[in-house]
Each structure stands twice: as structure tokens, then as C-alpha cells.
């Protein structure tokens, strides 16, 4: 139960590798925060600095108001769940969970009570006497979570705990960890490279890239108002489409000119984009905001894009059309009734109200 | 068909290796006068088999005390060695300290030096330490020089290095200090490697000859190998006794091997990790 605060935290590895740049983050008590980003972006490093497994090169980390830079992991009162479970192979499930409590010299009865309680919550009561060897991946990860729970720590740290599980198990454990969070009401920091896990589990999401925090916000805000093109492309599946082009102003009207087609930008975006006239930008639009012309018969011709179908993916409830305008490729999520074939010429309508524009050296959102 | 031929060949080779041992075992039960009669065909003679040779060997070679000495010697080497070698190995594998590479380099150099080269300097050291003469002192002289072994340090270090970091980090977060991690997490995790080292050490030191010959100056400090050798030089030379003694000296090693075999298998480490 604690607030975790990162203040201008840097991690510089020997050889001048800066894995984390100037991270500032305030995680509230009882909050579930997910760090997400592509491989090598510094998520684990950030988490490990909170755990105390890595030194903090610069800046400070506070847990529950106390600066922990120089406090060893065992005195930070945190628990961590590792990607590889990291169970002690020679100990029974019971002893795996009890180990940390024994080291902290808890009375036997208290240890027993806590282990049984955790085992109950996680549904592993039947395996307490087994060795990790005799457990499935999902059961092992439960034990690893149990080992964290029994300690009743101030904060839980998870480093990609589900990535060794198969898809079905992952979905199940995802829900269980969320439930656990509701039940325990403790601070949790969760690292993943899976944006679906991030979207479904986090109260807030921290998107990282190359050691820099890109955006910190609720899942919906991140989805609807990505701060830059990287976040826009990283969160969402299938990912957001991007068209490269230029802002053109004609009188009061503002257009996005791709070269082969031109799209009218509606208000209020037009007003905000007007000052960027002549600038190269990227138009971003999510696949669900791209429709077949047939679905929007009355659409304004100034938001229609001609394209050629390249791949058709039937998802059952809907169809993903992968198409090309000749210069850019994009994806449209269209109705299941769609019977397009590869090579068909189609016209798609863009929901320009939902379009994002990114520009400048840092590809920031312009709206 | 091919399979059967393969089995046949393997069986023949195994028999080839076993034959001298079988012959030794069989002959050790035969009356002294018949030990060599019939060559290998003598194997099928069961006339007059008995335990007389064993009784005589036990008495003449003072095997009771010899076995005790050897057991103490080997147990001492194993016990101390297990502790010291694994601690050194763990430190070399996991601790950052100045001179670690140099130290490890020296360990590697020690591996290639044969005992015979070291015998004289070792003897001088042992003598200067005053470890000669009495029973306890001789035992110390038998054990101490071999308690720490460069190869074991190297071998165990490699196994510690192969342990996943996660395992130790989990222990760190659980609240374990360096010694606790070594003792409760890392050491149990390399049990198969420890068993391997133990078996090799038993095999090596049970058959130690040169070093005990140098330091065991009194009859009551003799190890089994010295006791056995003594039968060759102590008239009358009784081949039956020698063979019986050889069997008795070999048995404990077989026993240890059989018991440890089960542990010298692939580790269950994979289970905790992934
Ligand atoms: N001990 C180290 N020495 C030098 N560089 C390191 C070290 N550990 C990590 N790095 C570098 O720091 C960067 C961030 O690593 P980190 O493990 O935090 O990434 P990550 O976001 O967790 O990625 P993944 O999803 O692959 O686990 C990487 O570029 C990595 O190469
Ligand atoms: Mg990582």
C-alpha cells in the first residue's frame, strides 16, 4: 500500500548506454500501472530500479514517501514476479512461498496462515507439497504470484509474468491478476510488451521507447489521444494507419494532400492545422475509422480514397482489408458482409473527425 | 538382426572388461594352492570355495583400521572440499571484486599441475605445519592438501554461472543475503554437479597411493591402498589374500557409485525457471 514516485531517474550502464532517460512518474497508492513498449525500451530496467536490483544512476525513487536509492531490495518491502517464474527448484510449492517469510523470521503459525490464504486465492492448495518441476506453466506462475502475495508488500512488481504462457492461459491469468488487484488493493507496477495486456489491465499506461517515457495516461486516453506517432502506432491492433502528406490551405479550407488524393480536414482540426500549412505531416487513422464506400453512400467525396485490395482477412465478426493507394498501405476494419477479393479496386471513406495528425521532428500530435 | 548383432558385440566387449574382475572375485574365494590353476577356465571350478582368504587378508593387512583411515580421509576431503570449493566457486562466479580474473586464472593454472609435481613442496609444507607423527596429525596431512581442488572450483563455478540470475534476484527480493543465497538457493540448485564432484573425489582419493605412502609413517595410520600394497611385500606372499583384500578395497567404491548414480543426473533446475 504505497505511492511510488520516480523523479528524473536515469539509468546509465557501463559503456555509456543510457537505458532510461529522465523518467518522471507518480504512481498512486493502489494504482495498477503498466509499463509498455517494444523490446529494449527500458521497461525492465525501470522496474528493476524500483525493486533495487539495479542502481539508480541519477534521480530518485520514493516508495511510500521514503527515498529508496540506497535501500537494499529486501528493505524496500516490495515483491517481484519474474518472467521465468524463478521458483526455487528444490523447494516445494509451500516452501517457495514461505521462504521470504522465514527469512523475515515470521512465526510459524503466521507463515502457515499466509501461505494457505494465498494458496486459497490462487487455487493451488492441492499442489503445496509438489516441486515446481511437477507443475504446468500456469500453475508455476500462480506459485510465483503466491510468493509475492504472502509477503503483503507495499508494492508488487511484475516483469512480463505472462509471456511464457500459451495464449489461452495468458488471457485467463490476465483476468486473474486484475481480480487480484481489486482484491488486494495494492500498488502494482506491471511490465509488458503486449499492448493488449496494457490496455486491459492498467489503470494507467506508461508507454516507453528508447528509454524515454512517451506518454502516461489512462488506456482510453492513450488510445484516443496518443501524444505522438509512436504511441499511436504502438497501441491498438491492428495498428493505426499512417499516410504521409502535406497540409495545404486554400482560403479558409484546409486539406491533407497525399499526392494521389486530397482530403478535406473538418473543423475544429482545420483551425489547429492551418498554421502548419506547407508542412509535411502524417495523417493517422485507426482501421475502424476507415469504411468501404458502400457503408457510407452519402460520404463527402473529399474524404474518399481510391485503393487496391491486397489481402483480405476474415475474422468472422468483421473483415480486415489490407489495401494500398500506390504510395501507402493501410488497413480497414469493415463489415463481415464484405466480399472483396484480392486485386479489387475499392473506394474507402475516412472518418476525418477521428483523424490524427503528427508532425515535426518528434512526430508530436498536432491537434 | 542388426540390433541383435549390436547387442552381441556390446555384450562381448563388456564381458572382456568384466572377465578380469570376475576372475579376481572368483579366485579370491579359492584355496591358495588353486588360485592360478586352469587360467580363465578355472572360473568354472567351484571346488573348495571359502572365506579363508578374506579372514586372513582382514587380519594380515589390518583392514579394519585401514578402512577406517580411508573413510576418514575421504570423508574429510569431501566435507571440507564441498564447503570450500563451492564457496570459492560461488564467489568467483557471482561477486565483483578486484583481482577476480587473476584469481580465476591461477585456479586454472593449478588444474594442470599433477600431484606428483606438488608432492615435495606439499610434504615440506605439511612438515613445517607439524602435521607428521601422531594419528590426528597424519589424518590432517592426508586431508588438508586435497580439500581444496582447483578443478572442483572451476567445475562448480561453471555451474553457478549457468544458474539463471532471476533465481538469485528472486531470493534477493525475498530478503536473502549473499550467504543465504549461496546456501539455500544456489547450492541446492547445482546438486547434480555436487554429486558429480563427490563421486569423482571418492574415486580419486580412495585409490590415493603416493601421498599416503609419503605421510603415513606408522602402521596404524595406513589407508587401504597401503594395506593392500603391504600384502605384496610382507612374506609369505599369499595371492588368495591379496585378491580377497583387493575385492574388499574395491567394494566401497562400487557402493558409493551405486548410491550416487541416481543424483548424477540432469538437474531439475529447468522446473523453477520457466
Ligand atoms: N547490464 C547491461 N549493460 C548494458 N546495457 C544493458 C544492460 N541491461 C540492459 N541493457 C540495455 O538497456 C536497454 C533496456 O533494457 P531493458 O532490459 O530494460 O529492456 P526491456 O524494455 O525490458 O526489453 P524486453 O522487452 O526485451 O525485456 C537495452 O537496450 C539493453 O540492451
Ligand atoms: Mg524486459
XYZ file of C-alpha atoms and ligand atoms in Angstrom:
673
model
C 0.000 0.000 0.000
C 2.129 2.833 -1.112
C 2.778 5.551 -3.550
C 5.785 5.048 -5.819
C 7.453 8.123 -7.258
C 10.221 8.370 -9.836
C 11.950 11.741 -10.042
C 14.194 12.404 -13.031
C 15.502 8.855 -12.946
C 18.332 7.857 -15.277
C 19.972 4.507 -15.795
C 23.353 4.643 -17.451
C 25.033 1.279 -17.937
C 28.792 0.984 -18.201
C 29.863 1.898 -21.717
C 27.574 4.948 -21.674
C 24.453 3.021 -22.590
C 21.595 5.136 -21.301
C 18.756 2.689 -20.826
C 16.409 5.097 -19.067
C 16.258 8.859 -19.694
C 14.853 11.274 -17.193
C 11.900 9.169 -16.099
C 9.324 11.038 -14.041
C 6.351 9.105 -12.814
C 3.971 9.266 -9.913
C 2.177 6.028 -9.156
C -0.668 6.432 -6.703
C -1.428 4.147 -3.813
C -3.468 1.137 -5.016
C -2.915 2.038 -8.632
C -2.219 -0.554 -11.347
C 0.296 0.961 -13.721
C 1.535 -0.830 -16.822
C 4.879 -0.038 -18.428
C 4.682 -0.961 -22.066
C 6.972 -0.575 -25.057
C 8.967 -2.524 -27.605
C 11.895 -4.752 -26.656
C 14.859 -2.862 -25.260
C 12.949 0.303 -24.415
C 13.989 0.198 -20.760
C 10.848 -1.165 -19.092
C 12.615 -3.874 -17.156
C 15.422 -1.553 -16.198
C 12.928 0.930 -14.777
C 11.156 -1.780 -12.812
C 14.414 -3.227 -11.539
C 15.470 0.173 -10.259
C 12.251 0.326 -8.279
C 12.975 -3.171 -6.965
C 16.536 -2.259 -6.097
C 18.071 -4.842 -8.410
C 19.749 -2.073 -10.409
C 21.435 1.027 -9.070
C 19.852 4.335 -9.919
C 22.387 6.361 -11.920
C 20.708 9.709 -11.361
C 17.467 10.951 -9.862
C 15.499 9.473 -7.002
C 12.851 6.875 -6.350
C 10.475 7.144 -3.418
C 8.338 4.342 -2.031
C 5.734 5.412 0.463
C 7.400 8.786 0.805
C 10.788 7.322 1.627
C 13.726 7.770 -0.713
C 14.956 4.263 -1.519
C 18.016 4.929 -3.697
C 20.342 3.487 -1.081
C 17.993 0.969 0.481
C 18.647 -2.673 -0.447
C 15.828 -4.627 -2.100
C 14.946 -6.639 0.976
C 14.205 -3.498 2.957
C 12.101 -1.827 0.283
C 9.126 -4.004 1.087
C 8.327 -4.842 -2.498
C 7.694 -8.204 -4.128
C 8.519 -9.132 -7.677
C 7.218 -11.708 -10.124
C 9.625 -12.686 -12.869
C 9.010 -13.712 -16.448
C 10.728 -17.058 -15.881
C 8.877 -17.624 -12.594
C 12.235 -18.060 -10.842
C 10.863 -20.621 -8.410
C 13.384 -22.365 -6.178
C 13.550 -25.736 -7.940
C 14.446 -27.812 -4.902
C 11.719 -26.425 -2.652
C 8.101 -27.499 -2.504
C 5.431 -25.030 -3.540
C 4.726 -24.400 0.132
C 8.355 -23.647 0.901
C 8.726 -21.491 -2.174
C 6.022 -19.263 -0.786
C 7.219 -19.486 2.795
C 10.884 -18.746 2.060
C 10.642 -14.958 2.200
C 8.618 -15.079 5.400
C 11.036 -17.482 7.047
C 13.910 -15.163 6.222
C 11.987 -12.377 7.881
C 11.545 -14.545 10.938
C 7.767 -14.654 10.980
C 6.280 -17.107 13.482
C 5.438 -20.497 12.018
C 1.716 -20.137 12.558
C 1.622 -16.796 10.766
C 3.606 -18.222 7.849
C 1.215 -21.128 7.594
C -1.805 -18.867 7.688
C -0.479 -16.590 4.970
C 0.634 -19.397 2.682
C -2.715 -21.147 2.988
C -4.535 -17.905 2.355
C -2.534 -17.190 -0.786
C -2.860 -20.778 -1.967
C -6.607 -20.488 -1.500
C -6.821 -17.289 -3.524
C -4.724 -18.737 -6.330
C -6.275 -22.190 -6.332
C -3.034 -24.059 -5.695
C -3.903 -25.697 -2.378
C -3.655 -29.143 -3.948
C -0.093 -28.632 -5.130
C 1.521 -27.315 -1.961
C 3.722 -30.366 -1.488
C 4.817 -30.591 -5.102
C 8.080 -29.400 -6.532
C 7.920 -26.787 -9.313
C 9.015 -29.496 -11.740
C 5.656 -31.193 -11.350
C 3.599 -28.117 -12.255
C 2.334 -26.672 -15.525
C 3.409 -23.211 -16.654
C 0.225 -21.582 -15.434
C 0.485 -23.274 -12.053
C 4.100 -22.216 -11.716
C 3.223 -18.626 -12.418
C 0.500 -18.855 -9.768
C 3.095 -20.023 -7.265
C 5.326 -17.126 -8.250
C 2.437 -14.748 -7.676
C 1.686 -16.505 -4.388
C 5.248 -15.990 -3.265
C 4.687 -12.281 -3.779
C 1.268 -12.153 -2.118
C 2.263 -13.814 1.161
C 4.685 -11.016 1.836
C 1.913 -8.393 1.776
C 4.353 -5.905 0.303
C 3.890 -2.203 -0.249
C 4.067 -2.701 -3.988
C 4.010 -5.598 -6.444
C 6.324 -5.545 -9.415
C 5.674 -7.801 -12.401
C 8.152 -8.227 -15.245
C 6.328 -9.798 -18.198
C 4.852 -12.511 -15.986
C 2.644 -13.995 -18.673
C 4.868 -14.090 -21.718
C 5.876 -17.727 -21.218
C 2.284 -18.913 -21.169
C 0.203 -20.003 -24.124
C -2.381 -17.609 -25.479
C -5.373 -19.070 -23.666
C -3.622 -19.276 -20.315
C -2.415 -15.725 -20.799
C -5.930 -14.403 -21.172
C -7.032 -16.300 -18.082
C -4.115 -15.169 -15.915
C -4.581 -11.623 -17.160
C -8.064 -11.606 -15.707
C -6.860 -13.260 -12.510
C -4.175 -10.692 -11.896
C -6.710 -7.932 -12.456
C -9.043 -9.600 -9.962
C -6.179 -9.967 -7.554
C -5.508 -6.277 -7.796
C -9.112 -5.484 -6.965
C -8.974 -7.819 -4.038
C -5.635 -6.822 -2.560
C -5.965 -3.141 -3.361
C -2.235 -2.671 -3.511
C 0.059 -0.765 -5.778
C 1.119 -2.784 -8.792
C 3.634 -1.987 -11.488
C 3.404 -4.304 -14.420
C 5.824 -4.547 -17.332
C 4.767 -5.985 -20.657
C 5.466 -5.567 -24.340
C 1.930 -6.656 -25.124
C -0.276 -3.654 -25.718
C -3.419 -5.719 -25.190
C -2.305 -6.577 -21.669
C -1.545 -2.925 -21.136
C -4.942 -1.792 -22.372
C -6.930 -4.374 -20.455
C -5.117 -4.349 -17.120
C -3.794 -0.890 -16.440
C -5.439 1.939 -14.558
C -2.821 3.943 -16.342
C -0.345 3.054 -19.037
C 3.208 4.298 -19.385
C 4.421 3.980 -22.967
C 8.186 3.887 -23.351
C 10.533 3.980 -26.314
C 14.345 4.006 -26.402
C 14.496 4.758 -22.694
C 12.155 7.750 -22.861
C 8.674 7.860 -21.423
C 6.401 8.829 -24.308
C 3.065 9.196 -22.600
C 1.389 8.407 -19.283
C -2.382 8.212 -19.249
C -5.443 6.017 -18.916
C -5.866 3.313 -21.567
C -8.730 5.162 -23.260
C -6.933 8.473 -23.382
C -3.841 6.808 -24.775
C -5.963 5.143 -27.409
C -7.960 8.193 -28.335
C -5.380 10.912 -27.874
C -1.938 9.479 -28.480
C 0.712 12.086 -27.777
C 2.834 11.186 -30.767
C 3.043 8.931 -33.760
C 4.955 6.232 -31.915
C 2.292 5.841 -29.235
C -0.422 5.983 -31.883
C 1.190 3.159 -33.827
C 2.112 1.059 -30.803
C -1.252 0.974 -29.048
C -4.117 -0.622 -30.931
C -4.499 -3.757 -33.004
C -4.448 -3.805 -35.920
C -2.281 -0.718 -35.631
C -3.239 2.775 -36.715
C -2.767 3.631 -40.418
C -0.452 6.436 -41.394
C -0.429 8.429 -44.626
C 2.426 10.735 -45.376
C 1.466 14.054 -46.916
C 1.343 17.796 -46.549
C -1.044 20.361 -45.116
C -2.468 22.646 -47.798
C -4.538 25.751 -47.184
C -6.912 27.174 -49.786
C -8.769 30.179 -48.500
C -10.423 29.050 -45.310
C -10.339 25.389 -46.251
C -7.558 23.076 -45.019
C -6.600 19.916 -46.872
C -4.327 16.968 -46.345
C -2.584 16.321 -49.661
C -1.128 12.855 -50.057
C -0.043 13.410 -53.649
C -2.536 10.995 -55.181
C -5.537 12.154 -53.239
C -6.573 15.079 -51.181
C -8.731 15.043 -48.044
C -10.684 17.907 -46.568
C -9.909 18.495 -42.909
C -13.033 19.355 -40.931
C -13.263 21.791 -38.016
C -12.007 22.008 -35.339
C -8.921 20.233 -36.641
C -8.723 22.579 -39.625
C -8.231 25.607 -37.400
C -5.441 23.917 -35.488
C -3.708 22.670 -38.622
C -3.914 25.954 -40.542
C -0.657 27.284 -39.054
C 1.095 24.119 -40.283
C 0.240 24.783 -43.921
C 3.017 23.656 -46.215
C 4.439 21.319 -43.578
C 4.995 17.588 -44.060
C 2.807 15.631 -41.668
C 1.462 12.136 -41.127
C -2.249 11.528 -41.026
C -3.106 8.730 -38.632
C -6.399 6.920 -38.663
C -7.431 3.714 -36.903
C -8.659 0.818 -39.055
C -12.147 1.027 -37.519
C -12.450 4.563 -38.849
C -11.846 3.514 -42.421
C -15.033 2.364 -44.175
C -15.962 0.966 -47.529
C -17.701 3.475 -49.727
C -20.729 1.202 -49.738
C -21.087 1.548 -45.970
C -21.189 5.340 -46.272
C -23.047 6.064 -49.509
C -23.633 9.748 -48.728
C -19.990 10.445 -47.856
C -18.356 13.666 -48.938
C -16.100 12.903 -51.956
C -13.399 14.967 -50.261
C -12.814 12.157 -47.755
C -12.723 9.266 -50.219
C -9.528 7.417 -51.051
C -9.168 5.037 -54.013
C -7.156 1.908 -53.336
C -6.441 -1.695 -54.379
C -7.159 -4.634 -52.097
C -4.022 -6.672 -51.333
C -5.065 -9.048 -48.563
C -8.436 -9.980 -47.127
C -8.625 -11.405 -43.611
C -11.949 -12.845 -42.472
C -12.245 -12.500 -38.724
C -15.788 -13.802 -38.550
C -17.368 -10.788 -36.901
C -15.622 -8.416 -39.289
C -13.167 -8.321 -42.157
C -9.735 -6.719 -42.292
C -8.975 -5.287 -45.707
C -5.313 -4.617 -46.322
C -5.132 -2.199 -49.218
C -2.717 0.070 -50.993
C -3.119 3.509 -52.501
C 0.047 3.014 -54.505
C 2.077 5.143 -52.092
C 0.848 3.941 -48.737
C -0.599 0.764 -47.319
C -3.441 0.768 -44.860
C -5.908 -1.471 -43.079
C -9.672 -1.124 -42.885
C -11.960 -2.964 -40.474
C -15.128 -3.437 -42.447
C -18.384 -5.329 -42.068
C -18.370 -9.093 -42.198
C -20.579 -8.977 -45.279
C -17.694 -7.586 -47.334
C -16.912 -9.859 -50.282
C -13.904 -8.088 -51.729
C -11.242 -10.086 -53.500
C -7.535 -9.539 -53.788
C -6.863 -7.104 -56.613
C -10.270 -5.399 -56.425
C -10.326 -1.647 -56.764
C -12.142 -0.129 -53.779
C -13.004 3.293 -52.517
C -12.732 3.846 -48.788
C -14.119 6.670 -46.725
C -12.022 8.101 -43.884
C -13.749 9.277 -40.738
C -11.891 12.592 -40.801
C -13.310 13.622 -37.418
C -11.279 10.765 -35.951
C -8.079 11.511 -37.851
C -4.842 12.330 -36.019
C -2.059 14.469 -37.390
C 1.555 14.138 -36.395
C 4.392 16.397 -37.436
C 7.688 17.952 -36.582
C 10.959 16.285 -35.713
C 9.423 14.470 -32.736
C 6.257 13.489 -34.623
C 4.071 15.025 -31.937
C 0.295 15.127 -32.201
C -0.667 18.425 -33.842
C -4.275 18.542 -32.669
C 19.039 -58.637 -36.885
C 21.404 -55.721 -36.939
C 20.163 -54.873 -33.489
C 20.920 -58.373 -32.220
C 24.437 -58.224 -33.638
C 24.921 -54.916 -31.889
C 23.844 -56.376 -28.586
C 26.101 -59.328 -29.118
C 29.105 -57.120 -29.807
C 28.366 -54.907 -26.825
C 27.954 -57.959 -24.622
C 31.251 -59.399 -25.793
C 33.101 -56.167 -25.091
C 31.501 -55.840 -21.660
C 32.459 -59.421 -20.879
C 36.017 -58.691 -21.984
C 36.247 -55.905 -19.454
C 34.448 -57.839 -16.743
C 36.439 -61.025 -17.093
C 39.499 -59.987 -15.057
C 37.215 -58.673 -12.323
C 35.161 -61.828 -12.314
C 38.321 -63.838 -12.206
C 39.562 -61.791 -9.259
C 36.297 -62.241 -7.415
C 36.221 -65.962 -8.056
C 39.852 -66.580 -7.284
C 39.566 -64.688 -4.021
C 37.358 -67.497 -2.750
C 39.616 -70.330 -3.928
C 42.172 -72.126 -1.771
C 45.626 -70.570 -2.077
C 47.033 -73.592 -3.891
C 44.425 -73.382 -6.656
C 44.305 -69.649 -7.292
C 46.107 -69.868 -10.612
C 45.067 -73.322 -11.794
C 43.099 -73.589 -15.003
C 43.613 -69.996 -16.177
C 40.304 -68.386 -17.092
C 38.802 -71.836 -17.371
C 39.382 -72.077 -13.655
C 36.383 -69.801 -13.373
C 34.216 -72.866 -13.701
C 35.830 -74.716 -10.843
C 33.852 -74.454 -7.657
C 35.896 -76.840 -5.550
C 36.834 -75.687 -2.065
C 35.492 -72.163 -2.338
C 35.519 -70.429 1.024
C 36.123 -67.301 3.015
C 39.512 -68.265 4.387
C 41.346 -65.745 2.240
C 39.109 -62.963 3.485
C 39.708 -63.773 7.120
C 43.437 -63.915 6.519
C 43.500 -60.731 4.453
C 41.485 -58.831 7.025
C 43.899 -59.891 9.765
C 47.199 -59.631 7.918
C 46.509 -56.308 6.223
C 44.845 -54.814 9.308
C 41.995 -53.868 7.001
C 39.723 -52.761 9.846
C 41.891 -49.816 10.710
C 42.818 -49.290 7.055
C 39.188 -48.932 6.021
C 38.526 -46.596 8.917
C 41.516 -44.439 7.945
C 40.483 -44.291 4.318
C 36.903 -43.463 5.208
C 38.013 -40.658 7.494
C 40.409 -39.377 4.867
C 37.871 -39.377 2.044
C 35.061 -38.041 4.219
C 37.307 -35.221 5.393
C 38.273 -34.315 1.854
C 34.658 -34.443 0.688
C 33.245 -32.468 3.598
C 35.773 -29.681 3.649
C 36.058 -29.714 -0.113
C 32.352 -29.358 -0.653
C 32.246 -26.286 1.527
C 35.455 -24.573 0.442
C 35.298 -25.380 -3.261
C 31.692 -24.360 -3.635
C 32.169 -21.153 -1.676
C 35.203 -20.210 -3.745
C 33.313 -21.137 -6.901
C 30.301 -19.067 -5.916
C 32.451 -16.053 -5.118
C 34.294 -16.375 -8.429
C 31.021 -16.752 -10.298
C 28.950 -14.047 -8.671
C 30.891 -11.483 -6.647
C 32.542 -8.483 -8.209
C 35.904 -7.827 -6.621
C 39.326 -6.603 -7.617
C 41.594 -9.386 -8.850
C 38.822 -11.827 -9.587
C 40.059 -12.599 -13.086
C 43.614 -13.053 -11.899
C 42.483 -15.364 -9.134
C 40.452 -17.423 -11.524
C 43.426 -17.590 -13.885
C 45.531 -19.017 -11.060
C 42.875 -21.611 -10.356
C 43.048 -22.702 -13.989
C 46.827 -22.988 -13.801
C 46.523 -25.204 -10.735
C 44.307 -27.624 -12.611
C 47.105 -28.664 -14.950
C 49.705 -29.278 -12.238
C 49.862 -33.022 -11.411
C 50.041 -34.147 -7.785
C 53.473 -35.674 -8.340
C 54.919 -32.241 -9.077
C 53.403 -30.900 -5.921
C 54.359 -33.817 -3.691
C 57.660 -32.498 -2.426
C 56.555 -28.896 -1.768
C 53.425 -30.286 -0.142
C 55.468 -32.536 2.074
C 57.670 -29.632 3.155
C 54.572 -27.575 3.936
C 52.963 -30.391 5.882
C 56.159 -30.961 7.811
C 56.576 -27.284 8.614
C 52.992 -27.194 9.809
C 53.887 -30.005 12.164
C 51.419 -32.404 10.619
C 53.540 -35.520 10.973
C 53.771 -38.262 13.505
C 50.555 -38.577 15.506
C 47.330 -40.100 14.259
C 45.309 -36.895 14.116
C 48.169 -35.020 12.532
C 48.632 -37.639 9.868
C 44.927 -37.576 9.130
C 45.115 -33.800 8.740
C 48.087 -34.251 6.419
C 46.040 -36.712 4.340
C 43.049 -34.413 4.095
C 44.113 -30.777 4.063
C 46.210 -30.621 0.891
C 43.319 -32.002 -1.161
C 40.328 -30.407 0.485
C 40.501 -27.514 -1.940
C 40.788 -28.619 -5.523
C 41.217 -26.303 -8.471
C 39.232 -28.456 -10.845
C 36.277 -28.606 -8.485
C 36.323 -24.857 -8.024
C 36.347 -24.439 -11.785
C 33.652 -27.056 -12.367
C 31.306 -25.682 -9.717
C 31.898 -22.115 -10.870
C 30.710 -23.035 -14.342
C 27.549 -24.487 -12.860
C 26.942 -21.435 -10.702
C 27.439 -19.246 -13.753
C 24.799 -21.221 -15.596
C 22.218 -20.544 -12.897
C 19.666 -18.021 -14.072
C 20.069 -14.618 -12.447
C 16.344 -14.463 -11.886
C 16.598 -17.200 -9.316
C 19.050 -15.252 -7.205
C 17.243 -11.989 -7.733
C 14.028 -13.591 -6.540
C 15.907 -14.570 -3.399
C 17.299 -11.051 -3.027
C 13.804 -9.606 -3.196
C 12.650 -12.298 -0.772
C 15.199 -10.904 1.651
C 18.169 -13.239 1.336
C 21.739 -12.031 1.808
C 24.717 -13.385 -0.147
C 25.406 -16.310 2.192
C 21.750 -17.294 2.327
C 21.553 -17.189 -1.464
C 24.642 -19.358 -1.735
C 23.487 -21.833 0.879
C 19.726 -22.042 0.373
C 19.300 -21.294 -3.305
C 22.435 -21.688 -5.411
C 23.961 -24.739 -3.726
C 20.804 -26.890 -3.823
C 20.259 -25.813 -7.410
C 23.561 -27.354 -8.526
C 23.127 -30.600 -6.604
C 23.848 -32.788 -9.640
C 27.169 -31.016 -10.134
C 27.969 -31.513 -6.456
C 27.170 -35.211 -6.728
C 29.471 -35.486 -9.736
C 32.290 -33.826 -7.853
C 31.726 -36.085 -4.849
C 31.847 -39.266 -6.875
C 34.985 -38.207 -8.712
C 36.627 -37.294 -5.418
C 35.740 -40.615 -3.839
C 37.167 -42.467 -6.814
C 40.330 -40.385 -6.791
C 41.109 -40.379 -3.119
C 40.058 -43.897 -2.275
C 42.823 -45.007 -4.599
C 45.368 -42.438 -3.408
C 48.700 -44.148 -3.052
C 51.722 -41.881 -3.413
C 50.678 -39.237 -0.916
C 49.594 -41.637 1.850
C 52.827 -43.528 1.234
C 54.721 -40.321 1.978
C 52.819 -39.143 5.030
C 51.588 -42.346 6.686
C 54.691 -43.334 8.539
C 53.088 -45.554 11.148
C 51.229 -48.826 10.705
C 48.039 -47.583 12.396
C 47.747 -44.644 10.003
C 47.799 -46.738 6.826
C 45.000 -46.332 4.301
C 43.508 -49.267 2.410
C 45.767 -48.907 -0.575
C 48.836 -49.033 1.643
C 47.378 -52.018 3.453
C 46.872 -53.774 0.142
C 50.347 -52.903 -1.064
C 51.742 -54.197 2.174
C 50.491 -57.692 1.373
C 52.756 -57.741 -1.679
C 55.839 -57.090 0.401
C 55.046 -58.959 3.583
C 56.120 -62.611 3.324
C 54.668 -65.074 2.809
C 53.103 -63.683 -0.351
C 49.613 -65.182 -0.465
C 47.826 -64.428 -3.739
C 44.497 -65.509 -2.362
C 44.820 -62.983 0.447
C 45.858 -60.253 -1.969
C 42.868 -60.906 -4.188
C 40.473 -61.019 -1.240
C 41.929 -57.755 0.024
C 41.555 -56.190 -3.427
C 37.901 -57.194 -3.510
C 37.283 -55.685 -0.089
C 39.023 -52.478 -1.071
C 37.017 -52.188 -4.273
C 33.594 -52.826 -2.758
C 33.086 -49.465 -1.007
C 33.771 -47.584 -4.229
C 31.177 -49.616 -6.094
C 28.717 -48.944 -3.299
C 29.298 -45.197 -3.399
C 28.984 -45.181 -7.142
C 25.713 -47.069 -6.999
C 24.266 -44.744 -4.364
C 25.334 -41.533 -6.092
C 24.383 -42.601 -9.607
C 20.804 -41.531 -9.057
C 21.868 -37.986 -8.193
C 24.321 -37.519 -11.013
C 21.543 -36.811 -13.489
C 20.166 -33.837 -15.327
C 19.117 -31.182 -12.842
C 15.555 -30.245 -12.076
C 16.518 -26.612 -12.406
C 14.541 -26.197 -15.576
C 11.436 -26.526 -13.491
C 11.782 -23.447 -11.329
C 12.695 -21.412 -14.307
C 10.069 -21.473 -17.000
N 23.693 -4.871 -17.933
C 23.526 -4.099 -19.019
N 24.578 -3.466 -19.582
C 24.419 -2.673 -20.655
N 23.258 -2.459 -21.251
C 22.167 -3.041 -20.759
C 22.240 -3.900 -19.604
N 20.996 -4.336 -19.336
C 20.192 -3.794 -20.259
N 20.878 -3.011 -21.111
C 20.328 -2.239 -22.226
O 19.358 -1.363 -21.724
C 18.271 -1.276 -22.618
C 16.975 -1.521 -21.895
O 16.934 -2.841 -21.459
P 15.660 -3.456 -20.731
O 16.011 -4.826 -20.305
O 15.190 -2.523 -19.691
O 14.605 -3.522 -21.916
P 13.110 -4.025 -21.884
O 12.270 -2.878 -22.240
O 12.814 -4.732 -20.627
O 13.083 -5.041 -23.092
P 12.472 -6.508 -23.193
O 11.052 -6.334 -23.635
O 13.289 -7.127 -24.268
O 12.617 -7.165 -21.878
C 18.534 -2.248 -23.736
O 18.985 -1.532 -24.849
C 19.615 -3.139 -23.197
O 20.466 -3.539 -24.229
Mg 12.452 -6.775 -20.045
